[in-house]
Amino acid sequence: MIVITPGQMQQFNKDVRTRFAVRLTEQLRPDYPELFQILPQGLAQRMVAGKIDYAEERYEINYQNALTTYLHYCCAIGPAFDLQPEIQAVLDDLSLYPDDIPDRLPELVSDAAWADAAQKARRRDWFASDPARLPDQVAARTCWAMAALAARQSKAQTPPDEMALNAFIGQSMQMARRHQIIDAAGMTAFAVCQSLLGKDFYLMHAKSWLAPIFSDPAILPKLRGATLAGCVELEWGIEL
C-alpha cells in the first residue's frame, strides 16, 4: 500500500496549481496582449497565479474551468470587477454553488453593473496591497507605461529579460526609498524616469519640474511620490 504523507500531498497540490497557472497564462497572453505580451513570462504568470489564489480564497472557486472563466473576467472587465456591489452579491450568494457562478454571471448581473465595473477598472488592481508583491507591481506598471509610450511614438517594444528587469526594479525601488518615495505609483514614476532620463535623473534635472520635486521644501517628502507620478503622466501622456 502506498502511503502519501501530508507533505507530499501539499507539494503535489502546489505542483498542480503551478502547472495550471502556467497553462492559463499561456492561454491568456494572446487573448489580452495589452496586458501580458509586454511582460516577462514569469511576471505574467505570478499575476495570474495571484488572482487564482484570490478567487479560491475569497469565493471558494476551485474548479479549473470556473477559475479560467473568472480570470477572463479579470482581463476583459477589470482585475477588481468582483468588487462591484451587484457582481459581488452574486459571487457571495450562498444559494448558488461557487464553481457554477462564474459561468452564470452574465445572466445574473445587469448590463449597468458590468459597465460600472469596467468604468472603475485599473490595471494596478492585479496586485494586492501585500508589500511582498510591490516589486512585481512596480515592474508590471513600468512595463505597461513604457509600452504605452513606445506605442505613442510608433516604436516596437518587446518584453524585457526578467532577470534584467528584476535587477533594474530592485535598484530603482531602493533609490526611490532614499528619496522617501515608498508608494507604488511614485516608485513606478521613478523607474520610468530612470529609463527615459538616466539612472541619476534626479541630479541632472533634465525636466523643469524635477528640481522642485526633489529639492523644494514646500513639497513634503510624503507627497513626493504622488507629485512625481503626476508629472510623469502629464509629461509623457501615459498612465501609471
Short mmCIF file of N, CA, C and O in Angstrom, two decimals, residues 19-139:
data_model
loop_
_atom_site.label_atom_id
_atom_site.label_comp_id
_atom_site.label_asym_id
_atom_site.label_seq_id
_atom_site.Cartn_x
_atom_site.Cartn_y
_atom_site.Cartn_z
N ARG A 19 1.30 24.33 -12.47
CA ARG A 19 1.11 23.95 -13.87
C ARG A 19 -0.15 24.59 -14.45
O ARG A 19 -0.16 25.02 -15.61
N PHE A 20 -1.19 24.69 -13.63
CA PHE A 20 -2.42 25.33 -14.10
C PHE A 20 -2.18 26.81 -14.36
O PHE A 20 -2.64 27.35 -15.38
N ALA A 21 -1.46 27.48 -13.47
CA ALA A 21 -1.17 28.90 -13.66
C ALA A 21 -0.35 29.12 -14.93
O ALA A 21 -0.59 30.07 -15.69
N VAL A 22 0.60 28.24 -15.19
CA VAL A 22 1.42 28.34 -16.40
C VAL A 22 0.55 28.17 -17.64
O VAL A 22 0.62 28.96 -18.59
N ARG A 23 -0.29 27.15 -17.62
CA ARG A 23 -1.15 26.86 -18.79
C ARG A 23 -2.15 27.98 -19.03
O ARG A 23 -2.37 28.39 -20.17
N LEU A 24 -2.74 28.49 -17.96
CA LEU A 24 -3.73 29.56 -18.11
C LEU A 24 -3.07 30.85 -18.60
O LEU A 24 -3.63 31.57 -19.43
N THR A 25 -1.88 31.13 -18.11
CA THR A 25 -1.17 32.33 -18.57
C THR A 25 -0.88 32.24 -20.06
O THR A 25 -1.04 33.21 -20.80
N GLU A 26 -0.47 31.07 -20.52
CA GLU A 26 -0.19 30.88 -21.94
C GLU A 26 -1.46 31.06 -22.78
O GLU A 26 -1.40 31.53 -23.92
N GLN A 27 -2.61 30.70 -22.21
CA GLN A 27 -3.88 30.89 -22.91
C GLN A 27 -4.28 32.37 -22.95
O GLN A 27 -4.78 32.86 -23.97
N LEU A 28 -4.04 33.08 -21.87
CA LEU A 28 -4.49 34.47 -21.77
C LEU A 28 -3.60 35.44 -22.55
O LEU A 28 -4.09 36.46 -23.04
N ARG A 29 -2.32 35.15 -22.66
CA ARG A 29 -1.38 36.09 -23.29
C ARG A 29 -1.82 36.53 -24.68
O ARG A 29 -1.86 37.73 -24.97
N PRO A 30 -2.15 35.60 -25.58
CA PRO A 30 -2.55 36.06 -26.92
C PRO A 30 -3.93 36.71 -26.95
O PRO A 30 -4.21 37.51 -27.84
N ASP A 31 -4.79 36.36 -25.99
CA ASP A 31 -6.14 36.93 -25.96
C ASP A 31 -6.15 38.36 -25.45
O ASP A 31 -7.02 39.16 -25.83
N TYR A 32 -5.18 38.70 -24.58
CA TYR A 32 -5.13 40.03 -23.97
C TYR A 32 -3.70 40.58 -24.07
O TYR A 32 -3.01 40.73 -23.07
N PRO A 33 -3.28 40.87 -25.29
CA PRO A 33 -1.87 41.29 -25.50
C PRO A 33 -1.52 42.57 -24.77
O PRO A 33 -0.37 42.75 -24.35
N GLU A 34 -2.50 43.49 -24.60
CA GLU A 34 -2.20 44.76 -23.94
C GLU A 34 -1.82 44.56 -22.47
O GLU A 34 -1.15 45.41 -21.88
N LEU A 35 -2.22 43.44 -21.90
CA LEU A 35 -1.88 43.14 -20.51
C LEU A 35 -0.60 42.35 -20.38
O LEU A 35 0.24 42.63 -19.53
N PHE A 36 -0.46 41.32 -21.20
CA PHE A 36 0.55 40.30 -20.93
C PHE A 36 1.74 40.27 -21.88
O PHE A 36 2.82 39.86 -21.48
N GLN A 37 1.55 40.65 -23.13
CA GLN A 37 2.62 40.39 -24.09
C GLN A 37 3.87 41.23 -23.86
O GLN A 37 4.95 40.88 -24.32
N ILE A 38 3.74 42.35 -23.15
CA ILE A 38 4.90 43.17 -22.86
C ILE A 38 5.60 42.74 -21.57
O ILE A 38 6.67 43.26 -21.24
N LEU A 39 5.03 41.78 -20.85
CA LEU A 39 5.60 41.34 -19.58
C LEU A 39 6.42 40.07 -19.75
O LEU A 39 6.07 39.21 -20.56
N PRO A 40 7.48 39.91 -18.98
CA PRO A 40 8.18 38.62 -18.97
C PRO A 40 7.22 37.51 -18.53
O PRO A 40 6.29 37.75 -17.75
N GLN A 41 7.47 36.31 -19.01
CA GLN A 41 6.57 35.20 -18.73
C GLN A 41 6.37 34.99 -17.23
O GLN A 41 5.25 34.78 -16.75
N GLY A 42 7.45 35.03 -16.46
CA GLY A 42 7.34 34.78 -15.03
C GLY A 42 6.47 35.80 -14.32
O GLY A 42 5.68 35.45 -13.44
N LEU A 43 6.61 37.06 -14.69
CA LEU A 43 5.81 38.12 -14.08
C LEU A 43 4.33 37.95 -14.43
O LEU A 43 3.45 38.06 -13.57
N ALA A 44 4.05 37.66 -15.70
CA ALA A 44 2.66 37.43 -16.12
C ALA A 44 2.07 36.24 -15.37
O ALA A 44 0.92 36.28 -14.92
N GLN A 45 2.86 35.21 -15.20
CA GLN A 45 2.38 34.01 -14.51
C GLN A 45 2.06 34.31 -13.05
O GLN A 45 1.07 33.82 -12.51
N ARG A 46 2.89 35.11 -12.40
CA ARG A 46 2.64 35.44 -10.99
C ARG A 46 1.37 36.29 -10.85
O ARG A 46 0.64 36.18 -9.86
N MET A 47 1.12 37.17 -11.83
CA MET A 47 -0.12 37.94 -11.83
C MET A 47 -1.33 37.02 -11.87
O MET A 47 -2.28 37.16 -11.09
N VAL A 48 -1.30 36.07 -12.79
CA VAL A 48 -2.41 35.13 -12.95
C VAL A 48 -2.55 34.26 -11.70
O VAL A 48 -3.66 34.06 -11.19
N ALA A 49 -1.44 33.76 -11.19
CA ALA A 49 -1.48 32.91 -10.01
C ALA A 49 -2.06 33.65 -8.81
O ALA A 49 -2.81 33.08 -8.00
N GLY A 50 -1.74 34.94 -8.70
CA GLY A 50 -2.29 35.73 -7.59
C GLY A 50 -3.80 35.83 -7.64
O GLY A 50 -4.48 35.74 -6.61
N LYS A 51 -4.35 35.99 -8.85
CA LYS A 51 -5.80 36.08 -8.99
C LYS A 51 -6.46 34.71 -8.80
O LYS A 51 -7.59 34.63 -8.29
N ILE A 52 -5.78 33.64 -9.19
CA ILE A 52 -6.30 32.29 -8.93
C ILE A 52 -6.42 32.08 -7.42
O ILE A 52 -7.45 31.62 -6.91
N ASP A 53 -5.36 32.42 -6.69
CA ASP A 53 -5.38 32.28 -5.23
C ASP A 53 -6.50 33.11 -4.63
O ASP A 53 -7.21 32.66 -3.72
N TYR A 54 -6.68 34.32 -5.12
CA TYR A 54 -7.71 35.21 -4.60
C TYR A 54 -9.10 34.62 -4.82
O TYR A 54 -9.93 34.60 -3.90
N ALA A 55 -9.37 34.12 -6.03
CA ALA A 55 -10.69 33.57 -6.34
C ALA A 55 -10.97 32.34 -5.48
O ALA A 55 -12.11 32.13 -5.02
N GLU A 56 -9.96 31.54 -5.24
CA GLU A 56 -10.14 30.35 -4.41
C GLU A 56 -10.41 30.71 -2.96
O GLU A 56 -11.31 30.16 -2.31
N GLU A 57 -9.62 31.66 -2.44
CA GLU A 57 -9.73 32.01 -1.02
C GLU A 57 -10.95 32.87 -0.73
O GLU A 57 -11.64 32.67 0.28
N ARG A 58 -11.24 33.82 -1.61
CA ARG A 58 -12.34 34.76 -1.34
C ARG A 58 -13.71 34.19 -1.69
O ARG A 58 -14.68 34.40 -0.95
N TYR A 59 -13.79 33.44 -2.80
CA TYR A 59 -15.10 32.98 -3.27
C TYR A 59 -15.24 31.47 -3.33
O TYR A 59 -16.26 30.96 -3.78
N GLU A 60 -14.21 30.75 -2.89
CA GLU A 60 -14.23 29.28 -2.87
C GLU A 60 -14.48 28.69 -4.26
O GLU A 60 -15.17 27.68 -4.41
N ILE A 61 -13.92 29.33 -5.26
CA ILE A 61 -13.98 28.82 -6.63
C ILE A 61 -12.75 27.93 -6.82
O ILE A 61 -11.62 28.40 -6.71
N ASN A 62 -12.97 26.66 -7.11
CA ASN A 62 -11.86 25.71 -7.13
C ASN A 62 -11.67 24.98 -8.46
O ASN A 62 -10.56 24.58 -8.78
N TYR A 63 -12.73 24.78 -9.22
CA TYR A 63 -12.60 24.05 -10.47
C TYR A 63 -11.83 24.89 -11.49
O TYR A 63 -12.03 26.09 -11.60
N GLN A 64 -10.98 24.21 -12.25
CA GLN A 64 -10.13 24.95 -13.18
C GLN A 64 -10.94 25.66 -14.26
O GLN A 64 -10.58 26.77 -14.67
N ASN A 65 -12.04 25.06 -14.72
CA ASN A 65 -12.83 25.75 -15.75
C ASN A 65 -13.49 27.00 -15.20
O ASN A 65 -13.59 28.03 -15.88
N ALA A 66 -13.92 26.95 -13.92
CA ALA A 66 -14.52 28.13 -13.29
C ALA A 66 -13.47 29.20 -13.04
O ALA A 66 -13.73 30.40 -13.23
N LEU A 67 -12.29 28.79 -12.63
CA LEU A 67 -11.20 29.75 -12.41
C LEU A 67 -10.78 30.39 -13.73
O LEU A 67 -10.46 31.59 -13.78
N THR A 68 -10.79 29.61 -14.80
CA THR A 68 -10.45 30.16 -16.11
C THR A 68 -11.44 31.25 -16.51
O THR A 68 -11.06 32.32 -16.98
N THR A 69 -12.74 30.98 -16.30
CA THR A 69 -13.76 31.98 -16.61
C THR A 69 -13.56 33.23 -15.76
O THR A 69 -13.65 34.36 -16.25
N TYR A 70 -13.28 33.04 -14.47
CA TYR A 70 -13.05 34.16 -13.56
C TYR A 70 -11.88 35.02 -14.06
O TYR A 70 -11.97 36.26 -14.07
N LEU A 71 -10.80 34.39 -14.49
CA LEU A 71 -9.64 35.15 -14.97
C LEU A 71 -9.95 35.89 -16.27
O LEU A 71 -9.43 36.99 -16.49
N HIS A 72 -10.81 35.33 -17.11
CA HIS A 72 -11.20 36.05 -18.32
C HIS A 72 -11.97 37.33 -17.95
O HIS A 72 -11.80 38.36 -18.60
N TYR A 73 -12.80 37.27 -16.92
CA TYR A 73 -13.47 38.50 -16.45
C TYR A 73 -12.44 39.52 -15.97
O TYR A 73 -12.56 40.71 -16.25
N CYS A 74 -11.42 39.04 -15.24
CA CYS A 74 -10.38 39.94 -14.75
C CYS A 74 -9.70 40.66 -15.90
O CYS A 74 -9.36 41.85 -15.80
N CYS A 75 -9.49 39.95 -17.00
CA CYS A 75 -8.80 40.54 -18.15
C CYS A 75 -9.72 41.42 -18.97
O CYS A 75 -9.34 42.52 -19.39
N ALA A 76 -10.93 40.95 -19.23
CA ALA A 76 -11.84 41.65 -20.14
C ALA A 76 -12.57 42.82 -19.48
O ALA A 76 -12.81 43.85 -20.11
N ILE A 77 -12.90 42.69 -18.20
CA ILE A 77 -13.64 43.73 -17.48
C ILE A 77 -12.70 44.56 -16.60
O ILE A 77 -12.62 45.78 -16.70
N GLY A 78 -11.98 43.90 -15.75
CA GLY A 78 -11.05 44.57 -14.83
C GLY A 78 -10.68 43.63 -13.72
O GLY A 78 -11.50 42.81 -13.29
N PRO A 79 -9.45 43.70 -13.21
CA PRO A 79 -8.99 42.74 -12.20
C PRO A 79 -9.75 42.79 -10.89
O PRO A 79 -9.75 41.82 -10.14
N ALA A 80 -10.41 43.91 -10.61
CA ALA A 80 -11.22 44.02 -9.40
C ALA A 80 -12.71 44.09 -9.74
O ALA A 80 -13.49 44.68 -9.01
N PHE A 81 -13.10 43.47 -10.85
CA PHE A 81 -14.50 43.50 -11.28
C PHE A 81 -15.43 42.99 -10.19
O PHE A 81 -16.58 43.41 -10.07
N ASP A 82 -14.93 42.06 -9.37
CA ASP A 82 -15.77 41.42 -8.35
C ASP A 82 -16.17 42.37 -7.23
O ASP A 82 -17.11 42.06 -6.48
N LEU A 83 -15.52 43.52 -7.10
CA LEU A 83 -15.84 44.46 -6.03
C LEU A 83 -17.04 45.33 -6.37
O LEU A 83 -17.56 46.04 -5.50
N GLN A 84 -17.51 45.27 -7.62
CA GLN A 84 -18.75 45.98 -7.96
C GLN A 84 -19.87 45.34 -7.14
O GLN A 84 -20.01 44.11 -7.12
N PRO A 85 -20.66 46.12 -6.41
CA PRO A 85 -21.61 45.56 -5.43
C PRO A 85 -22.55 44.49 -5.97
O PRO A 85 -22.75 43.45 -5.33
N GLU A 86 -23.13 44.73 -7.13
CA GLU A 86 -24.08 43.74 -7.67
C GLU A 86 -23.37 42.44 -8.04
O GLU A 86 -23.87 41.34 -7.77
N ILE A 87 -22.19 42.56 -8.64
CA ILE A 87 -21.43 41.37 -9.01
C ILE A 87 -20.99 40.61 -7.76
O ILE A 87 -21.09 39.38 -7.69
N GLN A 88 -20.52 41.33 -6.76
CA GLN A 88 -20.07 40.68 -5.54
C GLN A 88 -21.21 39.98 -4.82
O GLN A 88 -21.04 38.90 -4.24
N ALA A 89 -22.39 40.58 -4.87
CA ALA A 89 -23.55 39.96 -4.23
C ALA A 89 -23.86 38.60 -4.86
O ALA A 89 -24.21 37.64 -4.16
N VAL A 90 -23.71 38.49 -6.17
CA VAL A 90 -23.92 37.21 -6.83
C VAL A 90 -22.82 36.22 -6.46
O VAL A 90 -23.09 35.04 -6.16
N LEU A 91 -21.58 36.68 -6.47
CA LEU A 91 -20.47 35.80 -6.11
C LEU A 91 -20.58 35.29 -4.68
O LEU A 91 -20.09 34.20 -4.36
N ASP A 92 -21.22 36.07 -3.82
CA ASP A 92 -21.38 35.69 -2.41
C ASP A 92 -22.70 34.99 -2.12
O ASP A 92 -22.99 34.67 -0.96
N ASP A 93 -23.50 34.76 -3.15
CA ASP A 93 -24.82 34.16 -2.96
C ASP A 93 -24.68 32.71 -2.49
O ASP A 93 -24.24 31.84 -3.25
N LEU A 94 -25.07 32.44 -1.25
CA LEU A 94 -24.90 31.11 -0.65
C LEU A 94 -25.87 30.09 -1.23
O LEU A 94 -25.71 28.88 -0.99
N SER A 95 -26.88 30.54 -1.97
CA SER A 95 -27.81 29.60 -2.59
C SER A 95 -27.25 29.01 -3.88
O SER A 95 -27.84 28.09 -4.46
N LEU A 96 -26.12 29.52 -4.34
CA LEU A 96 -25.50 29.06 -5.57
C LEU A 96 -24.21 28.31 -5.26
O LEU A 96 -23.50 28.64 -4.30
N TYR A 97 -23.91 27.33 -6.07
CA TYR A 97 -22.65 26.59 -5.92
C TYR A 97 -21.51 27.45 -6.47
O TYR A 97 -21.58 27.91 -7.61
N PRO A 98 -20.47 27.70 -5.68
CA PRO A 98 -19.42 28.65 -6.09
C PRO A 98 -18.84 28.40 -7.48
O PRO A 98 -18.60 29.34 -8.24
N ASP A 99 -18.60 27.13 -7.82
CA ASP A 99 -17.98 26.85 -9.11
C ASP A 99 -18.93 27.00 -10.30
O ASP A 99 -18.49 26.99 -11.45
N ASP A 100 -20.23 27.14 -10.01
CA ASP A 100 -21.19 27.40 -11.08
C ASP A 100 -21.35 28.90 -11.37
O ASP A 100 -21.82 29.28 -12.45
N ILE A 101 -20.96 29.73 -10.41
CA ILE A 101 -21.27 31.16 -10.51
C ILE A 101 -20.57 31.86 -11.67
O ILE A 101 -21.21 32.65 -12.39
N PRO A 102 -19.26 31.67 -11.90
CA PRO A 102 -18.62 32.41 -12.98
C PRO A 102 -19.34 32.29 -14.33
O PRO A 102 -19.54 33.29 -15.02
N ASP A 103 -19.76 31.08 -14.70
CA ASP A 103 -20.45 30.91 -15.98
C ASP A 103 -21.84 31.55 -15.97
O ASP A 103 -22.37 31.89 -17.03
N ARG A 104 -22.42 31.72 -14.79
CA ARG A 104 -23.78 32.25 -14.71
C ARG A 104 -23.83 33.77 -14.52
O ARG A 104 -24.90 34.37 -14.57
N LEU A 105 -22.68 34.37 -14.30
CA LEU A 105 -22.67 35.82 -14.06
C LEU A 105 -23.36 36.63 -15.17
O LEU A 105 -24.10 37.57 -14.86
N PRO A 106 -23.15 36.31 -16.46
CA PRO A 106 -23.81 37.12 -17.50
C PRO A 106 -25.33 37.16 -17.38
O PRO A 106 -25.95 38.18 -17.69
N GLU A 107 -25.95 36.07 -16.92
CA GLU A 107 -27.40 36.04 -16.79
C GLU A 107 -27.90 36.62 -15.48
O GLU A 107 -29.07 37.01 -15.38
N LEU A 108 -27.01 36.72 -14.50
CA LEU A 108 -27.43 37.16 -13.17
C LEU A 108 -27.06 38.60 -12.84
O LEU A 108 -27.52 39.16 -11.85
N VAL A 109 -26.20 39.20 -13.67
CA VAL A 109 -25.71 40.55 -13.41
C VAL A 109 -26.21 41.48 -14.51
O VAL A 109 -26.18 41.13 -15.70
N SER A 110 -26.64 42.67 -14.13
CA SER A 110 -27.18 43.62 -15.11
C SER A 110 -26.08 44.24 -15.96
O SER A 110 -24.91 44.29 -15.56
N ASP A 111 -26.46 44.73 -17.13
CA ASP A 111 -25.51 45.43 -18.00
C ASP A 111 -24.92 46.65 -17.31
O ASP A 111 -23.74 46.98 -17.50
N ALA A 112 -25.74 47.32 -16.51
CA ALA A 112 -25.27 48.52 -15.80
C ALA A 112 -24.15 48.18 -14.83
O ALA A 112 -23.19 48.94 -14.67
N ALA A 113 -24.27 47.03 -14.17
CA ALA A 113 -23.24 46.62 -13.22
C ALA A 113 -21.94 46.30 -13.93
O ALA A 113 -20.85 46.67 -13.47
N TRP A 114 -22.02 45.62 -15.08
CA TRP A 114 -20.82 45.33 -15.85
C TRP A 114 -20.15 46.63 -16.31
O TRP A 114 -18.92 46.77 -16.25
N ALA A 115 -20.97 47.57 -16.79
CA ALA A 115 -20.43 48.84 -17.25
C ALA A 115 -19.76 49.59 -16.10
O ALA A 115 -18.70 50.21 -16.27
N ASP A 116 -20.35 49.53 -14.92
CA ASP A 116 -19.79 50.19 -13.75
C ASP A 116 -18.44 49.57 -13.38
O ASP A 116 -17.47 50.28 -13.09
N ALA A 117 -18.37 48.24 -13.42
CA ALA A 117 -17.12 47.55 -13.10
C ALA A 117 -16.03 47.90 -14.11
O ALA A 117 -14.87 48.14 -13.74
N ALA A 118 -16.38 47.97 -15.39
CA ALA A 118 -15.40 48.31 -16.42
C ALA A 118 -14.94 49.75 -16.29
O ALA A 118 -13.75 50.05 -16.50
N GLN A 119 -15.86 50.65 -15.93
CA GLN A 119 -15.50 52.06 -15.80
C GLN A 119 -14.51 52.29 -14.66
O GLN A 119 -13.66 53.18 -14.73
N LYS A 120 -14.59 51.47 -13.63
CA LYS A 120 -13.72 51.63 -12.46
C LYS A 120 -12.46 50.78 -12.55
O LYS A 120 -11.65 50.79 -11.62
N ALA A 121 -12.28 50.07 -13.64
CA ALA A 121 -11.15 49.14 -13.76
C ALA A 121 -9.82 49.87 -13.79
O ALA A 121 -9.67 50.90 -14.46
N ARG A 122 -8.85 49.35 -13.05
CA ARG A 122 -7.49 49.87 -13.03
C ARG A 122 -6.52 48.69 -13.10
O ARG A 122 -6.67 47.72 -12.34
N ARG A 123 -5.53 48.77 -13.97
CA ARG A 123 -4.60 47.64 -14.11
C ARG A 123 -3.85 47.36 -12.82
O ARG A 123 -3.48 46.21 -12.55
N ARG A 124 -3.62 48.38 -12.02
CA ARG A 124 -2.88 48.16 -10.77
C ARG A 124 -3.61 47.21 -9.83
O ARG A 124 -3.00 46.66 -8.90
N ASP A 125 -4.91 47.00 -10.04
CA ASP A 125 -5.67 46.11 -9.18
C ASP A 125 -5.34 44.64 -9.39
O ASP A 125 -5.90 43.78 -8.71
N TRP A 126 -4.45 44.35 -10.34
CA TRP A 126 -3.95 42.98 -10.44
C TRP A 126 -3.14 42.61 -9.20
O TRP A 126 -2.89 41.43 -8.94
N PHE A 127 -2.71 43.60 -8.46
CA PHE A 127 -1.83 43.35 -7.33
C PHE A 127 -2.52 43.75 -6.03
O PHE A 127 -3.10 44.82 -5.92
N ALA A 128 -2.43 42.88 -5.05
CA ALA A 128 -2.99 43.18 -3.74
C ALA A 128 -2.09 44.18 -3.03
O ALA A 128 -1.03 44.55 -3.52
N SER A 129 -2.54 44.62 -1.87
CA SER A 129 -1.75 45.58 -1.09
C SER A 129 -0.62 44.90 -0.32
O SER A 129 0.06 45.54 0.47
N ASP A 130 -0.39 43.61 -0.55
CA ASP A 130 0.67 42.86 0.10
C ASP A 130 2.03 43.47 -0.26
O ASP A 130 2.41 43.51 -1.43
N PRO A 131 2.79 43.96 0.72
CA PRO A 131 4.11 44.56 0.43
C PRO A 131 5.05 43.62 -0.31
O PRO A 131 5.91 44.08 -1.06
N ALA A 132 4.86 42.32 -0.12
CA ALA A 132 5.74 41.35 -0.79
C ALA A 132 5.56 41.38 -2.30
O ALA A 132 6.45 40.96 -3.04
N ARG A 133 4.42 41.87 -2.77
CA ARG A 133 4.15 41.91 -4.20
C ARG A 133 4.48 43.27 -4.82
O ARG A 133 4.28 43.47 -6.01
N LEU A 134 5.01 44.19 -4.01
CA LEU A 134 5.30 45.52 -4.52
C LEU A 134 6.31 45.50 -5.67
O LEU A 134 6.10 46.20 -6.67
N PRO A 135 7.40 44.72 -5.60
CA PRO A 135 8.32 44.70 -6.75
C PRO A 135 7.64 44.27 -8.04
O PRO A 135 7.91 44.85 -9.11
N ASP A 136 6.79 43.26 -7.98
CA ASP A 136 6.08 42.83 -9.19
C ASP A 136 5.13 43.91 -9.68
O ASP A 136 4.99 44.12 -10.90
N GLN A 137 4.48 44.60 -8.77
CA GLN A 137 3.57 45.67 -9.17
C GLN A 137 4.33 46.79 -9.88
O GLN A 137 3.91 47.26 -10.95
N VAL A 138 5.44 47.23 -9.30
CA VAL A 138 6.23 48.30 -9.91
C VAL A 138 6.78 47.84 -11.26
O VAL A 138 6.78 48.60 -12.24
N ALA A 139 7.22 46.59 -11.34
CA ALA A 139 7.76 46.06 -12.59
C ALA A 139 6.69 46.06 -13.68
O ALA A 139 6.93 46.51 -14.81
#
